[in-house]
mmCIF file of C-alpha atoms in Angstrom:
data_model
loop_
_atom_site.group_PDB
_atom_site.id
_atom_site.type_symbol
_atom_site.label_atom_id
_atom_site.label_comp_id
_atom_site.label_asym_id
_atom_site.label_seq_id
_atom_site.Cartn_x
_atom_site.Cartn_y
_atom_site.Cartn_z
ATOM 1 C CA UNK A 1419 0.000 0.000 0.000
ATOM 2 C CA UNK A 1420 2.775 2.436 0.914
ATOM 3 C CA UNK A 1421 4.538 1.777 -2.384
ATOM 4 C CA UNK A 1422 1.441 2.754 -4.333
ATOM 5 C CA UNK A 1423 0.807 5.805 -2.144
ATOM 6 C CA UNK A 1424 4.308 7.106 -2.783
ATOM 7 C CA UNK A 1425 3.809 6.728 -6.530
ATOM 8 C CA UNK A 1426 0.415 8.475 -6.678
ATOM 9 C CA UNK A 1427 1.814 11.867 -7.801
ATOM 10 C CA UNK A 1428 3.691 10.095 -10.602
ATOM 11 C CA UNK A 1429 0.645 8.092 -11.631
ATOM 12 C CA UNK A 1430 -1.404 11.289 -11.649
ATOM 13 C CA UNK A 1431 0.773 12.690 -14.440
ATOM 14 C CA UNK A 1432 -0.531 9.953 -16.720
ATOM 15 C CA UNK A 1433 -3.914 11.712 -16.762
ATOM 16 C CA UNK A 1434 -2.427 14.221 -19.243
ATOM 17 C CA UNK A 1435 0.002 12.084 -21.248
ATOM 18 C CA UNK A 1436 0.542 14.740 -23.932
ATOM 19 C CA UNK A 1437 2.225 16.997 -21.377
ATOM 20 C CA UNK A 1438 4.929 14.473 -20.431
ATOM 21 C CA UNK A 1439 7.507 12.469 -22.358
ATOM 22 C CA UNK A 1440 7.991 9.679 -19.819
ATOM 23 C CA UNK A 1441 4.575 8.029 -19.916
ATOM 24 C CA UNK A 1442 6.215 4.814 -21.151
ATOM 25 C CA UNK A 1443 8.313 4.757 -17.980
ATOM 26 C CA UNK A 1444 5.185 5.131 -15.848
ATOM 27 C CA UNK A 1445 3.543 2.251 -17.707
ATOM 28 C CA UNK A 1446 6.635 0.094 -17.180
ATOM 29 C CA UNK A 1447 6.429 0.860 -13.452
ATOM 30 C CA UNK A 1448 2.732 -0.071 -13.425
ATOM 31 C CA UNK A 1449 3.519 -3.337 -15.208
ATOM 32 C CA UNK A 1450 6.276 -4.116 -12.722
ATOM 33 C CA UNK A 1451 4.015 -3.476 -9.724
ATOM 34 C CA UNK A 1452 1.221 -5.635 -11.143
ATOM 35 C CA UNK A 1453 3.641 -8.500 -11.749
ATOM 36 C CA UNK A 1454 5.083 -8.086 -8.272
ATOM 37 C CA UNK A 1455 1.740 -8.063 -6.451
ATOM 38 C CA UNK A 1456 -0.236 -10.231 -8.870
ATOM 39 C CA UNK A 1457 -3.265 -8.001 -8.379
ATOM 40 C CA UNK A 1458 -4.965 -4.819 -9.583
ATOM 41 C CA UNK A 1459 -5.171 -2.487 -6.571
ATOM 42 C CA UNK A 1460 -7.788 0.284 -6.185
ATOM 43 C CA UNK A 1461 -5.232 2.855 -7.389
ATOM 44 C CA UNK A 1462 -4.500 0.711 -10.421
ATOM 45 C CA UNK A 1463 -8.207 0.405 -11.147
ATOM 46 C CA UNK A 1464 -8.496 4.187 -11.342
ATOM 47 C CA UNK A 1465 -5.526 4.350 -13.719
ATOM 48 C CA UNK A 1466 -7.243 2.162 -16.289
ATOM 49 C CA UNK A 1467 -9.456 5.131 -17.144
ATOM 50 C CA UNK A 1468 -6.524 7.108 -18.591
ATOM 51 C CA UNK A 1469 -5.330 4.336 -20.917
ATOM 52 C CA UNK A 1470 -7.453 5.559 -23.882
ATOM 53 C CA UNK A 1471 -5.731 8.971 -23.602
ATOM 54 C CA UNK A 1472 -2.303 7.345 -23.693
ATOM 55 C CA UNK A 1473 -3.375 5.292 -26.711
ATOM 56 C CA UNK A 1474 -4.609 8.375 -28.557
ATOM 57 C CA UNK A 1475 -1.324 10.182 -27.899
ATOM 58 C CA UNK A 1476 0.481 7.551 -29.928
ATOM 59 C CA UNK A 1477 -2.091 7.615 -32.751
ATOM 60 C CA UNK A 1478 -3.223 4.029 -32.527
ATOM 61 C CA UNK A 1479 0.076 2.363 -31.618
ATOM 62 C CA UNK A 1480 -0.120 0.365 -28.374
ATOM 63 C CA UNK A 1481 3.569 0.241 -27.440
ATOM 64 C CA UNK A 1482 4.063 -0.256 -23.701
ATOM 65 C CA UNK A 1483 0.286 -0.003 -23.231
ATOM 66 C CA UNK A 1484 -0.085 -3.451 -24.830
ATOM 67 C CA UNK A 1485 1.591 -5.143 -21.857
ATOM 68 C CA UNK A 1486 -0.344 -2.986 -19.375
ATOM 69 C CA UNK A 1487 -3.735 -3.944 -20.832
ATOM 70 C CA UNK A 1488 -2.567 -7.547 -21.115
ATOM 71 C CA UNK A 1489 -1.749 -7.632 -17.390
ATOM 72 C CA UNK A 1490 -5.012 -5.943 -16.416
ATOM 73 C CA UNK A 1491 -6.985 -8.580 -18.331
ATOM 74 C CA UNK A 1492 -5.001 -11.503 -16.882
ATOM 75 C CA UNK A 1493 -4.465 -10.350 -13.287
ATOM 76 C CA UNK A 1494 -7.610 -8.266 -12.892
ATOM 77 C CA UNK A 1495 -10.389 -10.667 -13.764
ATOM 78 C CA UNK A 1496 -12.549 -9.607 -10.798
ATOM 79 C CA UNK A 1497 -12.129 -5.969 -11.826
ATOM 80 C CA UNK A 1498 -13.171 -6.628 -15.441
ATOM 81 C CA UNK A 1499 -16.126 -8.808 -14.492
ATOM 82 C CA UNK A 1500 -17.375 -6.158 -12.058
ATOM 83 C CA UNK A 1501 -17.319 -3.594 -14.877
ATOM 84 C CA UNK A 1502 -17.940 -5.330 -18.216
ATOM 85 C CA UNK A 1503 -17.835 -1.914 -19.956
ATOM 86 C CA UNK A 1504 -14.050 -2.140 -19.554
ATOM 87 C CA UNK A 1505 -14.091 -5.006 -22.029
ATOM 88 C CA UNK A 1506 -15.750 -2.734 -24.592
ATOM 89 C CA UNK A 1507 -13.008 -0.149 -24.016
ATOM 90 C CA UNK A 1508 -10.309 -2.766 -24.599
ATOM 91 C CA UNK A 1509 -12.043 -3.998 -27.763
ATOM 92 C CA UNK A 1510 -12.334 -0.434 -29.092
ATOM 93 C CA UNK A 1511 -8.603 0.094 -28.500
ATOM 94 C CA UNK A 1512 -7.789 -3.286 -30.062
ATOM 95 C CA UNK A 1513 -9.828 -2.603 -33.205
ATOM 96 C CA UNK A 1514 -8.369 0.885 -33.609
ATOM 97 C CA UNK A 1515 -4.852 -0.555 -33.306
ATOM 98 C CA UNK A 1516 -5.731 -3.207 -35.880
ATOM 99 C CA UNK A 1517 -6.880 -0.614 -38.435
ATOM 100 C CA UNK A 1518 -4.606 2.326 -37.607
ATOM 101 C CA UNK A 1519 -3.164 4.184 -40.590
ATOM 102 C CA UNK A 1520 -0.544 5.941 -38.486
ATOM 103 C CA UNK A 1521 2.779 6.258 -40.292
ATOM 104 C CA UNK A 1522 4.490 5.244 -37.040
ATOM 105 C CA UNK A 1523 2.652 1.902 -36.966
ATOM 106 C CA UNK A 1524 4.181 -1.286 -38.330
ATOM 107 C CA UNK A 1525 2.176 -4.383 -39.218
ATOM 108 C CA UNK A 1526 3.538 -5.913 -36.004
ATOM 109 C CA UNK A 1527 2.023 -3.004 -34.039
ATOM 110 C CA UNK A 1528 -1.328 -3.562 -35.720
ATOM 111 C CA UNK A 1529 -1.190 -7.301 -35.012
ATOM 112 C CA UNK A 1530 -1.074 -6.516 -31.275
ATOM 113 C CA UNK A 1531 -4.683 -5.373 -31.637
ATOM 114 C CA UNK A 1532 -5.592 -8.897 -32.752
ATOM 115 C CA UNK A 1533 -3.734 -10.371 -29.763
ATOM 116 C CA UNK A 1534 -5.842 -8.274 -27.393
ATOM 117 C CA UNK A 1535 -8.998 -9.576 -29.093
ATOM 118 C CA UNK A 1536 -7.670 -13.119 -28.597
ATOM 119 C CA UNK A 1537 -7.211 -12.434 -24.905
ATOM 120 C CA UNK A 1538 -10.693 -10.952 -24.506
ATOM 121 C CA UNK A 1539 -12.166 -14.142 -25.982
ATOM 122 C CA UNK A 1540 -9.910 -16.409 -23.925
ATOM 123 C CA UNK A 1541 -10.666 -14.787 -20.570
ATOM 124 C CA UNK A 1542 -14.069 -13.180 -21.093
ATOM 125 C CA UNK A 1543 -15.692 -14.986 -24.006
ATOM 126 C CA UNK A 1544 -18.776 -15.568 -21.868
ATOM 127 C CA UNK A 1545 -19.289 -11.791 -21.511
ATOM 128 C CA UNK A 1546 -19.764 -11.230 -25.245
ATOM 129 C CA UNK A 1547 -23.348 -10.981 -26.412
ATOM 130 C CA UNK A 1548 -24.118 -12.137 -29.951
ATOM 131 C CA UNK A 1549 -24.103 -8.576 -31.331
ATOM 132 C CA UNK A 1550 -20.685 -7.671 -29.934
ATOM 133 C CA UNK A 1551 -19.222 -11.037 -30.978
ATOM 134 C CA UNK A 1552 -20.545 -10.675 -34.521
ATOM 135 C CA UNK A 1553 -19.196 -7.119 -34.727
ATOM 136 C CA UNK A 1554 -15.724 -8.339 -33.783
ATOM 137 C CA UNK A 1555 -15.949 -11.069 -36.416
ATOM 138 C CA UNK A 1556 -17.170 -8.669 -39.125
ATOM 139 C CA UNK A 1557 -14.281 -6.290 -38.454
ATOM 140 C CA UNK A 1558 -11.801 -9.172 -38.405
ATOM 141 C CA UNK A 1559 -12.997 -10.373 -41.812
ATOM 142 C CA UNK A 1560 -12.724 -6.825 -43.138
ATOM 143 C CA UNK A 1561 -9.123 -6.560 -41.898
ATOM 144 C CA UNK A 1562 -8.299 -9.949 -43.436
ATOM 145 C CA UNK A 1563 -9.065 -8.483 -46.862
ATOM 146 C CA UNK A 1564 -6.022 -6.173 -46.609
ATOM 147 C CA UNK A 1565 -3.651 -8.423 -44.637
ATOM 148 C CA UNK A 1566 -0.582 -9.188 -46.735
ATOM 149 C CA UNK A 1567 1.936 -10.426 -44.154
ATOM 150 C CA UNK A 1568 1.627 -14.047 -43.041
ATOM 151 C CA UNK A 1569 1.894 -13.412 -39.301
ATOM 152 C CA UNK A 1570 -0.881 -10.795 -39.528
ATOM 153 C CA UNK A 1571 -3.096 -13.267 -41.387
ATOM 154 C CA UNK A 1572 -2.394 -15.852 -38.668
ATOM 155 C CA UNK A 1573 -3.280 -13.399 -35.883
ATOM 156 C CA UNK A 1574 -6.566 -12.560 -37.591
ATOM 157 C CA UNK A 1575 -7.418 -16.197 -38.289
ATOM 158 C CA UNK A 1576 -6.765 -16.916 -34.608
ATOM 159 C CA UNK A 1577 -9.579 -14.542 -33.660
ATOM 160 C CA UNK A 1578 -11.943 -17.140 -35.159
ATOM 161 C CA UNK A 1579 -9.847 -20.014 -33.798
ATOM 162 C CA UNK A 1580 -10.364 -18.632 -30.295
ATOM 163 C CA UNK A 1581 -14.051 -18.306 -31.125
ATOM 164 C CA UNK A 1582 -14.109 -22.017 -32.003
ATOM 165 C CA UNK A 1583 -12.594 -22.744 -28.575
ATOM 166 C CA UNK A 1584 -14.617 -20.412 -26.341
ATOM 167 C CA UNK A 1585 -17.841 -19.719 -28.315
ATOM 168 C CA UNK A 1586 -18.053 -22.577 -30.834
ATOM 169 C CA UNK A 1587 -21.794 -22.547 -31.555
ATOM 170 C CA UNK A 1588 -21.993 -18.786 -32.138
ATOM 171 C CA UNK A 1589 -18.775 -18.683 -34.171
ATOM 172 C CA UNK A 1590 -19.749 -21.541 -36.484
ATOM 173 C CA UNK A 1591 -23.253 -20.068 -36.869
ATOM 174 C CA UNK A 1592 -21.844 -16.660 -37.845
ATOM 175 C CA UNK A 1593 -19.458 -18.114 -40.430
ATOM 176 C CA UNK A 1594 -21.994 -20.590 -41.810
ATOM 177 C CA UNK A 1595 -24.597 -17.873 -42.296
ATOM 178 C CA UNK A 1596 -22.244 -15.964 -44.608
ATOM 179 C CA UNK A 1597 -20.857 -19.187 -46.138
ATOM 180 C CA UNK A 1598 -17.392 -18.586 -44.688
ATOM 181 C CA UNK A 1599 -16.976 -21.594 -42.399
ATOM 182 C CA UNK A 1600 -15.235 -24.004 -44.753
ATOM 183 C CA UNK A 1601 -13.312 -21.216 -46.579
ATOM 184 C CA UNK A 1602 -11.964 -20.101 -43.195
ATOM 185 C CA UNK A 1603 -10.862 -23.646 -42.359
ATOM 186 C CA UNK A 1604 -8.985 -23.604 -45.682
ATOM 187 C CA UNK A 1605 -7.363 -20.292 -44.668
ATOM 188 C CA UNK A 1606 -6.272 -21.870 -41.384
ATOM 189 C CA UNK A 1607 -4.707 -24.827 -43.199
ATOM 190 C CA UNK A 1608 -2.991 -22.593 -45.764
ATOM 191 C CA UNK A 1609 -1.520 -20.124 -43.280
ATOM 192 C CA UNK A 1610 -0.488 -22.443 -40.452
ATOM 193 C CA UNK A 1611 1.899 -24.760 -42.301
ATOM 194 C CA UNK A 1612 4.959 -22.876 -41.077
ATOM 195 C CA UNK A 1613 3.903 -21.859 -37.562
ATOM 196 C CA UNK A 1614 6.889 -21.529 -35.233
ATOM 197 C CA UNK A 1615 5.446 -20.153 -31.985
ATOM 198 C CA UNK A 1616 3.965 -22.531 -29.424
ATOM 199 C CA UNK A 1617 1.145 -20.057 -28.825
ATOM 200 C CA UNK A 1618 0.015 -20.159 -32.447
ATOM 201 C CA UNK A 1619 0.214 -23.920 -32.788
ATOM 202 C CA UNK A 1620 -1.668 -24.535 -29.551
ATOM 203 C CA UNK A 1621 -4.439 -22.071 -30.404
ATOM 204 C CA UNK A 1622 -5.024 -23.829 -33.718
ATOM 205 C CA UNK A 1623 -4.758 -27.297 -32.132
ATOM 206 C CA UNK A 1624 -7.339 -26.349 -29.512
ATOM 207 C CA UNK A 1625 -9.591 -24.917 -32.217
ATOM 208 C CA UNK A 1626 -9.480 -28.183 -34.186
ATOM 209 C CA UNK A 1627 -10.135 -30.209 -31.037
ATOM 210 C CA UNK A 1628 -13.056 -27.987 -30.051
ATOM 211 C CA UNK A 1629 -14.629 -28.480 -33.482
ATOM 212 C CA UNK A 1630 -14.189 -32.237 -33.160
ATOM 213 C CA UNK A 1631 -15.766 -32.144 -29.701
ATOM 214 C CA UNK A 1632 -18.876 -30.512 -31.188
ATOM 215 C CA UNK A 1633 -19.716 -32.734 -34.182
ATOM 216 C CA UNK A 1634 -23.336 -31.643 -34.012
ATOM 217 C CA UNK A 1635 -22.243 -28.153 -35.111
ATOM 218 C CA UNK A 1636 -20.251 -29.318 -38.135
ATOM 219 C CA UNK A 1637 -21.498 -29.812 -41.690
ATOM 220 C CA UNK A 1638 -22.214 -33.508 -42.387
ATOM 221 C CA UNK A 1639 -18.911 -34.232 -44.120
ATOM 222 C CA UNK A 1640 -16.611 -37.199 -43.564
ATOM 223 C CA UNK A 1641 -13.795 -35.463 -45.420
ATOM 224 C CA UNK A 1642 -14.030 -32.448 -43.095
ATOM 225 C CA UNK A 1643 -13.627 -34.584 -39.978
ATOM 226 C CA UNK A 1644 -10.720 -36.480 -41.529
ATOM 227 C CA UNK A 1645 -9.122 -33.132 -42.441
ATOM 228 C CA UNK A 1646 -9.485 -31.799 -38.904
ATOM 229 C CA UNK A 1647 -7.963 -34.962 -37.450
ATOM 230 C CA UNK A 1648 -5.142 -34.842 -39.971
ATOM 231 C CA UNK A 1649 -4.286 -31.185 -39.289
ATOM 232 C CA UNK A 1650 -4.552 -31.476 -35.496
ATOM 233 C CA UNK A 1651 -2.330 -34.552 -35.428
ATOM 234 C CA UNK A 1652 0.272 -32.882 -37.653
ATOM 235 C CA UNK A 1653 0.427 -29.770 -35.473
ATOM 236 C CA UNK A 1654 0.591 -31.855 -32.298
ATOM 237 C CA UNK A 1655 3.482 -33.844 -33.704
ATOM 238 C CA UNK A 1656 5.345 -30.674 -34.680
ATOM 239 C CA UNK A 1657 4.687 -29.136 -31.275
ATOM 240 C CA UNK A 1658 6.014 -32.246 -29.522
ATOM 241 C CA UNK A 1659 9.159 -32.166 -31.661
ATOM 242 C CA UNK A 1660 9.711 -28.497 -30.856
ATOM 243 C CA UNK A 1661 9.219 -29.013 -27.123
ATOM 244 C CA UNK A 1662 11.626 -31.961 -27.142
ATOM 245 C CA UNK A 1663 14.200 -29.845 -28.965
ATOM 246 C CA UNK A 1664 13.741 -26.988 -26.486
ATOM 247 C CA UNK A 1665 14.174 -29.437 -23.595
ATOM 248 C CA UNK A 1666 17.399 -30.764 -25.140
ATOM 249 C CA UNK A 1667 18.699 -27.235 -25.711
ATOM 250 C CA UNK A 1668 17.916 -26.277 -22.117
ATOM 251 C CA UNK A 1669 19.709 -29.373 -20.814
ATOM 252 C CA UNK A 1670 22.768 -28.540 -22.926
ATOM 253 C CA UNK A 1671 22.705 -24.974 -21.628
ATOM 254 C CA UNK A 1672 22.450 -26.188 -18.037
ATOM 255 C CA UNK A 1673 25.341 -28.580 -18.642
ATOM 256 C CA UNK A 1674 27.432 -25.725 -20.046
ATOM 257 C CA UNK A 1675 26.816 -23.661 -16.939
ATOM 258 C CA UNK A 1676 27.958 -26.556 -14.768
ATOM 259 C CA UNK A 1677 31.418 -25.809 -16.154
ATOM 260 C CA UNK A 1678 31.176 -22.153 -15.310
ATOM 261 C CA UNK A 1679 33.745 -20.964 -12.789
ATOM 262 C CA UNK A 1680 32.129 -18.076 -10.968
ATOM 263 C CA UNK A 1681 34.896 -17.395 -8.459
ATOM 264 C CA UNK A 1682 35.450 -14.036 -10.156
ATOM 265 C CA UNK A 1683 32.012 -13.863 -11.713
ATOM 266 C CA UNK A 1684 33.392 -13.614 -15.243
ATOM 267 C CA UNK A 1685 35.171 -16.866 -16.174
ATOM 268 C CA UNK A 1686 33.926 -19.967 -17.961
ATOM 269 C CA UNK A 1687 35.631 -23.319 -18.450
ATOM 270 C CA UNK A 1688 35.007 -24.927 -21.830
ATOM 271 C CA UNK A 1689 35.676 -28.432 -20.519
ATOM 272 C CA UNK A 1690 39.202 -28.561 -21.971
ATOM 273 C CA UNK A 1691 40.950 -26.373 -19.461
ATOM 274 C CA UNK A 1692 40.448 -23.179 -21.478
ATOM 275 C CA UNK A 1693 38.875 -20.227 -19.741
ATOM 276 C CA UNK A 1694 37.018 -17.372 -21.389
ATOM 277 C CA UNK A 1695 37.078 -13.952 -19.810
ATOM 278 C CA UNK A 1696 33.316 -13.616 -19.990
ATOM 279 C CA UNK A 1697 30.518 -16.185 -20.190
ATOM 280 C CA UNK A 1698 28.975 -16.525 -23.623
ATOM 281 C CA UNK A 1699 25.660 -14.749 -23.887
ATOM 282 C CA UNK A 1700 23.582 -15.427 -26.975
ATOM 283 C CA UNK A 1701 21.553 -12.560 -28.394
ATOM 284 C CA UNK A 1702 17.825 -13.105 -28.455
ATOM 285 C CA UNK A 1703 16.584 -13.145 -32.051
ATOM 286 C CA UNK A 1704 14.280 -10.327 -33.055
ATOM 287 C CA UNK A 1705 10.861 -11.716 -33.899
ATOM 288 C CA UNK A 1706 9.024 -10.141 -36.794
ATOM 289 C CA UNK A 1707 5.789 -10.273 -34.795
ATOM 290 C CA UNK A 1708 6.954 -7.503 -32.451
ATOM 291 C CA UNK A 1709 8.904 -6.907 -29.287
ATOM 292 C CA UNK A 1710 5.939 -7.483 -26.941
ATOM 293 C CA UNK A 1711 5.408 -11.047 -28.212
ATOM 294 C CA UNK A 1712 7.590 -12.755 -25.599
ATOM 295 C CA UNK A 1713 5.873 -10.908 -22.710
ATOM 296 C CA UNK A 1714 2.340 -11.743 -23.810
ATOM 297 C CA UNK A 1715 0.493 -13.448 -20.931
ATOM 298 C CA UNK A 1716 -2.456 -15.688 -21.782
ATOM 299 C CA UNK A 1717 -4.258 -18.834 -20.537
ATOM 300 C CA UNK A 1718 -3.666 -20.888 -23.694
ATOM 301 C CA UNK A 1719 -0.425 -22.634 -22.693
ATOM 302 C CA UNK A 1720 -1.682 -24.407 -19.570
ATOM 303 C CA UNK A 1721 -5.008 -25.309 -21.130
ATOM 304 C CA UNK A 1722 -3.381 -26.607 -24.310
ATOM 305 C CA UNK A 1723 -0.991 -28.805 -22.349
ATOM 306 C CA UNK A 1724 -3.917 -30.427 -20.545
ATOM 307 C CA UNK A 1725 -6.056 -30.893 -23.652
ATOM 308 C CA UNK A 1726 -3.209 -32.113 -25.854
ATOM 309 C CA UNK A 1727 -2.306 -34.722 -23.250
ATOM 310 C CA UNK A 1728 -5.818 -36.155 -23.614
ATOM 311 C CA UNK A 1729 -6.018 -35.861 -27.382
ATOM 312 C CA UNK A 1730 -6.057 -39.523 -28.362
ATOM 313 C CA UNK A 1731 -7.747 -41.991 -30.637
ATOM 314 C CA UNK A 1732 -10.594 -42.525 -28.160
ATOM 315 C CA UNK A 1733 -11.779 -38.961 -28.772
ATOM 316 C CA UNK A 1734 -11.581 -39.429 -32.517
ATOM 317 C CA UNK A 1735 -13.485 -42.723 -32.474
ATOM 318 C CA UNK A 1736 -16.163 -41.026 -30.355
ATOM 319 C CA UNK A 1737 -16.498 -38.207 -32.874
ATOM 320 C CA UNK A 1738 -16.672 -40.599 -35.801
ATOM 321 C CA UNK A 1739 -19.288 -42.837 -34.231
ATOM 322 C CA UNK A 1740 -21.452 -39.952 -33.075
ATOM 323 C CA UNK A 1741 -21.666 -38.801 -36.695
ATOM 324 C CA UNK A 1742 -22.279 -42.311 -38.010
ATOM 325 C CA UNK A 1743 -19.106 -42.218 -40.062
ATOM 326 C CA UNK A 1744 -17.211 -45.191 -41.414
ATOM 327 C CA UNK A 1745 -14.461 -47.087 -39.642
ATOM 328 C CA UNK A 1746 -11.944 -45.325 -41.917
ATOM 329 C CA UNK A 1747 -12.826 -42.026 -40.263
ATOM 330 C CA UNK A 1748 -12.722 -43.539 -36.794
ATOM 331 C CA UNK A 1749 -9.183 -44.787 -37.206
ATOM 332 C CA UNK A 1750 -7.890 -41.826 -39.226
ATOM 333 C CA UNK A 1751 -6.116 -40.358 -36.242
ATOM 334 C CA UNK A 1752 -4.531 -43.677 -35.352
ATOM 335 C CA UNK A 1753 -2.968 -43.782 -38.829
ATOM 336 C CA UNK A 1754 -1.484 -40.313 -38.227
ATOM 337 C CA UNK A 1755 0.151 -41.133 -34.911
#
């Protein structure tokens, strides 16, 4: 409490962001305090009201505000559910970021708007009424018409993928009404062949699994079910390979540090008696998706781990039988294992 009280004068300056040039530093402090406490305090709740002003200052570029809103949505669930209008504010900011024509905005900046929409669906999908959900989908489809970069297309497709996970009936109904359901599934297949991030792969995997868990919502098509099984299995296999590789790399890194001589804090033994003056430190690669990507907090990882662990042939046989499909469909997943 005392920490927040001492910072109140500083936080107050954020109310007029155009008059200061250190608003990013204030946001970084807010982010640090939220991570430290794991909660949104009453003072922090009041600060949320100035976020639209900060966003407008930067003409539709989220910047440091992306992480702040991200943390509010993840750590402040009680706060958001007490005031659902906050969700509308976040969605308005997200959509404006997605469509901004600011010369300062990159496609990566715009894609952060889509990530915020993902998060709203993941954490608060139950708060969307049909009208607000359909509006989000209509705007997403409109933005897809001008998306030229693959990672932007993926982020936009994942808006619907999250809809398949958290609001499957409404999402399929919306797309089917405008005859976009199967074309969108084709878009997913086309644009997810080269996914590299765990987040992206797991969102799509969960979307496929959710569709297979709701066969009553799908068009009566054997080939569609086989396709979903095929794609989900392929992504799961690739994800497993990536996680195994990451585990091996981490083990090798840990083994390397076992050789580190930290008597002076700056020497490293290479295992052959040679000592470097400073430990090797590999530069983190710059991701084209944007610098906030690695800090993005979301509930997908834990949920995907649980669901993927239970994604087996029993589920697929259940789906096939419930639709009255042939044995070939029922064992399609088993062939892909």
